[in-house]
Coordinates of C-alpha atoms in Angstrom, one line a residue:
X1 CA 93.6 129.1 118.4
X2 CA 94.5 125.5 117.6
X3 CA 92.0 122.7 118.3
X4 CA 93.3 120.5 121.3
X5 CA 91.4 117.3 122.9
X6 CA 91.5 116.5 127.1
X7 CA 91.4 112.8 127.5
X8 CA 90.5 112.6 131.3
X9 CA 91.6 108.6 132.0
X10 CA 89.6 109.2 135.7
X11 CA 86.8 109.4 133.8
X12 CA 87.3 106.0 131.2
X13 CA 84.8 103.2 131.8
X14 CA 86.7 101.1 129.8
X15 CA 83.3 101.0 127.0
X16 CA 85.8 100.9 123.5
X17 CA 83.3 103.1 121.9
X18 CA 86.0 105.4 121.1
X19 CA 88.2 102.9 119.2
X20 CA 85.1 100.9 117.8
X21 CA 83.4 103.9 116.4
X22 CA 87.0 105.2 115.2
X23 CA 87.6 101.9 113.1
X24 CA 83.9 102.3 112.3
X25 CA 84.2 105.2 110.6
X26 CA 87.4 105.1 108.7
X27 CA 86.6 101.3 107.8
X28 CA 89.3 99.7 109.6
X29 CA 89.3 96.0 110.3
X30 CA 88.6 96.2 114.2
X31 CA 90.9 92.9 115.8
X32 CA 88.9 93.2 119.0
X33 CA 85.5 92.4 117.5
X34 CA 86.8 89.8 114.7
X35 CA 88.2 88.2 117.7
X36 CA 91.9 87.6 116.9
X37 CA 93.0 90.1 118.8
X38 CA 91.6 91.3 123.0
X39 CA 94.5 94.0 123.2
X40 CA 95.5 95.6 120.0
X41 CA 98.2 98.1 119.7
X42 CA 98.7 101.0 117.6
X43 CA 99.1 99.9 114.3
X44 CA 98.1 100.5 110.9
X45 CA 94.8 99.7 110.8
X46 CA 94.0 101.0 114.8
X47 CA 94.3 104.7 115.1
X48 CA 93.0 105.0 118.5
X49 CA 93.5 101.8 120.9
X50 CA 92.0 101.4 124.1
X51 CA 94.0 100.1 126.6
X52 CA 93.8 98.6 130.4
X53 CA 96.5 99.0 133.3
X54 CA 96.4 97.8 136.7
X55 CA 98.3 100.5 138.8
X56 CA 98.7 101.6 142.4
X57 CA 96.6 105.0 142.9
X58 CA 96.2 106.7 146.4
X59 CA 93.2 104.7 146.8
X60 CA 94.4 101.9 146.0
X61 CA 95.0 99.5 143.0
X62 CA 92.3 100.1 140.5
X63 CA 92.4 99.3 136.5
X64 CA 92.9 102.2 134.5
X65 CA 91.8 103.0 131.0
X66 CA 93.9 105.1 128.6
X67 CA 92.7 106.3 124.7
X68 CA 96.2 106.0 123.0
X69 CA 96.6 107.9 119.5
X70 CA 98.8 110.3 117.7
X71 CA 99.4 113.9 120.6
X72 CA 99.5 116.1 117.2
X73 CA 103.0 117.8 118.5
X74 CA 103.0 121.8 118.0
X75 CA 106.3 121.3 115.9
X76 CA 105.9 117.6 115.0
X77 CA 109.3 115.6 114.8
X78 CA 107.8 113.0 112.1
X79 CA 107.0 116.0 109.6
X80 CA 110.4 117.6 110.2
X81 CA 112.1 114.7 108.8
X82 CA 110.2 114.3 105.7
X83 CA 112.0 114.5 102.6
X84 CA 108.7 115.1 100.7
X85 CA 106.4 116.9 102.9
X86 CA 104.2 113.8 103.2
X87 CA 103.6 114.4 106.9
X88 CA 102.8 117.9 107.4
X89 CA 101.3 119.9 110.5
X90 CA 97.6 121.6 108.9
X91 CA 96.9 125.4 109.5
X92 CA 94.1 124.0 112.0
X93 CA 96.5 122.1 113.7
X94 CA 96.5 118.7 113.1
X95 CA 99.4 116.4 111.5
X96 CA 98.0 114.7 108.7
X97 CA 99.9 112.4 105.9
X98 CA 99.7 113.3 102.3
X99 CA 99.9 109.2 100.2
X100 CA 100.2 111.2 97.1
X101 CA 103.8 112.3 98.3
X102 CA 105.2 109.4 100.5
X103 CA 107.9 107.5 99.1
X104 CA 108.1 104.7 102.0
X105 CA 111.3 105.7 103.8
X106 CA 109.4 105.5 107.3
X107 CA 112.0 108.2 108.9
X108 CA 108.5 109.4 110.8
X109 CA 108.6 106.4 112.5
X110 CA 112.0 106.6 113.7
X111 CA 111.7 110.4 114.4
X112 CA 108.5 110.4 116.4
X113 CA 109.1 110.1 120.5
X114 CA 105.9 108.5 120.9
X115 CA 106.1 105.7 118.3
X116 CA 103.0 106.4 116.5
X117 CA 103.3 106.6 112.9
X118 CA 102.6 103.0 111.6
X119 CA 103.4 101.1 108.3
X120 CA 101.2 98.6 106.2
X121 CA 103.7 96.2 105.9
X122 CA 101.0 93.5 104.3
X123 CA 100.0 95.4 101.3
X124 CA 101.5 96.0 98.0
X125 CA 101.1 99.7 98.3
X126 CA 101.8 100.3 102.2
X127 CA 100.7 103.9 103.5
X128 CA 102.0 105.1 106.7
X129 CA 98.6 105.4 109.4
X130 CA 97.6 107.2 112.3
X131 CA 95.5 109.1 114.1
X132 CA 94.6 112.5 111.7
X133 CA 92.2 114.3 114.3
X134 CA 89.2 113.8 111.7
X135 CA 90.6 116.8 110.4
X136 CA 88.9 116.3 106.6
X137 CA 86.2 114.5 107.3
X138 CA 85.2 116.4 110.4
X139 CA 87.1 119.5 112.0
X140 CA 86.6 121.0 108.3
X141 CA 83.4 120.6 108.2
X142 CA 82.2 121.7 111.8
X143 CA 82.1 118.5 113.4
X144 CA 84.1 117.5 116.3
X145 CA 86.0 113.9 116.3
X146 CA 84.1 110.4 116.2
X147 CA 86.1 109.4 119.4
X148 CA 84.6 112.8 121.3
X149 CA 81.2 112.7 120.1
X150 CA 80.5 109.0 121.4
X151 CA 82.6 109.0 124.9
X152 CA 79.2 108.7 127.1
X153 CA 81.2 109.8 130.2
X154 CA 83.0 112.6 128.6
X155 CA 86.5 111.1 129.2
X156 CA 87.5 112.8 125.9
X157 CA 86.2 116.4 125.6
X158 CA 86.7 118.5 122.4
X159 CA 87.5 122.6 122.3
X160 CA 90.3 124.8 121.5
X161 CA 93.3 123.5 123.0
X162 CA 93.7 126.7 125.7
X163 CA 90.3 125.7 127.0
X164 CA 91.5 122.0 127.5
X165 CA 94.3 123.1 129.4
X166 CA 92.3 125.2 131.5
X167 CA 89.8 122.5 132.3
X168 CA 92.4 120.0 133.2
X169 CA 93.9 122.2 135.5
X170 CA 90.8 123.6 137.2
X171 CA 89.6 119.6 137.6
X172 CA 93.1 119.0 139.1
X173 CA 92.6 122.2 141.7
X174 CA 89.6 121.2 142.7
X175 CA 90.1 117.1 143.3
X176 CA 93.7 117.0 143.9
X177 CA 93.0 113.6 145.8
X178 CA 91.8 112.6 142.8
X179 CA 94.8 113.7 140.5
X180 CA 97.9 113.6 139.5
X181 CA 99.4 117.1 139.1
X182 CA 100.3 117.0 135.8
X183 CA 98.7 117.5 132.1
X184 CA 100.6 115.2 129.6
X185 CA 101.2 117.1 126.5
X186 CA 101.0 120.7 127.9
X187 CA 104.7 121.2 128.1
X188 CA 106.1 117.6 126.4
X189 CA 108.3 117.8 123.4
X190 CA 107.1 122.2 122.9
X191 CA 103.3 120.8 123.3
X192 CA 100.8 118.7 122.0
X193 CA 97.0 119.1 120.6
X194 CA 96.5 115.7 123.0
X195 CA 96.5 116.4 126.5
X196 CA 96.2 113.5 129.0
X197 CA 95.4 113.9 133.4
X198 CA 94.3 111.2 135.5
X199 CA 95.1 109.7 139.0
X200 CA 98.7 108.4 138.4
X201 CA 102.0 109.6 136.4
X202 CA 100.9 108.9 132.7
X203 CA 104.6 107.1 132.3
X204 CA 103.1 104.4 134.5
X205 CA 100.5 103.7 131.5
X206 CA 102.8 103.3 129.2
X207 CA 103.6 107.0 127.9
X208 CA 107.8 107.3 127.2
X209 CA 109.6 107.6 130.4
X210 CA 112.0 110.2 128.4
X211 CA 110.8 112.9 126.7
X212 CA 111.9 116.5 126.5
X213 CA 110.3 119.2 126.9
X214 CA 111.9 121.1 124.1
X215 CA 110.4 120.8 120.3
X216 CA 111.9 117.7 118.8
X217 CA 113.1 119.3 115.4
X218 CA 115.5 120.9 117.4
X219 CA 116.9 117.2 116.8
X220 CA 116.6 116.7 113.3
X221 CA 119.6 117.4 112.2
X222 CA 121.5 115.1 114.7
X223 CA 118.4 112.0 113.6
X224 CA 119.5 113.1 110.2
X225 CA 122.9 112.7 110.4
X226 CA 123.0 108.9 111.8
X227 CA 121.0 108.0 108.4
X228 CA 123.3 106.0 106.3
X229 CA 124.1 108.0 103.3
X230 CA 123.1 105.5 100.7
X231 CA 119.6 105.6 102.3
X232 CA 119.7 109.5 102.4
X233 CA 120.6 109.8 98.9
X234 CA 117.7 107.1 98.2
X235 CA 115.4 109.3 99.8
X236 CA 116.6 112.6 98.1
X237 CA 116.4 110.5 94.5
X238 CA 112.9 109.1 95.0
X239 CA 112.0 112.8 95.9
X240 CA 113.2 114.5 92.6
X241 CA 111.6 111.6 90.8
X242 CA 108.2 112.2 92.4
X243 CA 108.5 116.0 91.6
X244 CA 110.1 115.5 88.1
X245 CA 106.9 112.8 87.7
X246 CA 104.5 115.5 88.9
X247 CA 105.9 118.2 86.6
X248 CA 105.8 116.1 83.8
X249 CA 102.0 114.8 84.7
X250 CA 101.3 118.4 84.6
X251 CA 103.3 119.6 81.7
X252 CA 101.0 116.9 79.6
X253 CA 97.7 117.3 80.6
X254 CA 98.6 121.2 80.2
X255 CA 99.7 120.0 76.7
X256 CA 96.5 117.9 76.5
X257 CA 94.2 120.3 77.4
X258 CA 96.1 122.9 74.6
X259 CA 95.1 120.2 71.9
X260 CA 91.9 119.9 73.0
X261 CA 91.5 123.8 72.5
X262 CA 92.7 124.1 69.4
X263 CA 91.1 121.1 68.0

């Protein structure tokens, strides 16, 4: 079964040790704490952000917190526009971004619903960012994610993603004063490893107001087909090139490594 994450917003006490231990641990320059920035959003060097809304609930008007980051879409949109594979959905679950492939042509951020995948635009060598789960340097190794291990009210709780969906629903049954009678990312575009319940409609803090619930790749060839041409055939090019420059990378060390031998 695929590894899925509950964030529980009813339960956020607004503490940022998610996103400060998240920057923490993939050395990302934190805005909040360098002070140029009190309300970052996702970019490339934030993963997970924090943020506040003031809404109406049936209590009244109360300031909600919300852990925005990459869902990790069961059939993700941004992969299945990929000319190179760069963005690709792991056998554990998780959508993860291979640099070694990308060649910069930032469809993934056009194709995604949610807007997540992000571009350094202010370094000679941009890479696209986002939230990866922790798959490498956690899920494979045991461990669950930095933002899970350090919530100290469990807003964000960690388990195969059939469990998460059981949980929301059962905390929904038994407060339903308390909730809203949805889970965000059960049913969205075919599903989501990110599931999301609180006391309001997660479109009021600032989830899309239009998203499907079929799998988004069902769209890829209509996305596709409103890319200019020239820029397609770009992206096709700088695709052979990489894999002509792989095979060749291989064909000398091969060659190298021959010499060596005989030598």
């Amino acid at each position: 079964m695929p590894a899925g994450m509950l964030i529980d917003t009813t339960k956020c006490i607004l503490c940022l040790r998610c996103e400060n231990e998240c920057h923490s641990f993939y050395g990302l320059p934190n805005k909040r704490l360098e002070g140029t920035d009190d309300a970052p959003e996702l970019d490339a060097y934030h993963y997970v952000v924090l943020q506040a809304h003031e809404v109406a609930t049936p209590t009244g008007r109360r300031t909600i917190g919300v852990s925005k980051r990459c869902l990790h879409c069961f059939s993700p949109a941004c992969a299945s526009v990929c000319p190179v594979a760069a963005l690709h959905k792991t056998k554990e679950g998780p959508v993860v971004w291979d640099e070694g492939r990308c060649i910069g042509c930032r469809y993934c951020q056009n194709a995604c619903p949610f807007d997540i995948p992000k571009f350094e635009w202010d370094v000679a060598w941009p890479k696209i960012q986002k939230c990866i789960f922790c798959h490498e340097k956690r899920l494979l190794q045991g461990k669950i994610p930095v933002c899970a291990e350090v919530c100290p009210t469990q807003a964000i709780r960690f388990g195969e993603r059939a469990d998460m969906i059981a949980l929301a629903h059962q905390r929904i049954s038994e407060s339903p004063e308390k909730y809203f009678n949805h889970v965000y990312g059960e049913e969205e575009v075919g599903g989501t490893l990110k599931l999301y319940i609180g006391a309001v409609d997660m479109r009021q803090l600032g989830f899309p107001s239009e998203v499907e619930p079929e799998m988004y790749p069902e769209y890829t060839h209509e996305f596709l087909s409103k890319i200019p041409v020239e820029i397609a055939s770009l992206a096709l090019f700088l695709g052979g090139a990489y894999l002509f420059r792989s095979r060749r990378e291989a064909a000398l060390a091969k060659q190298n490594h021959d010499t060596e031998k005989r030598g």
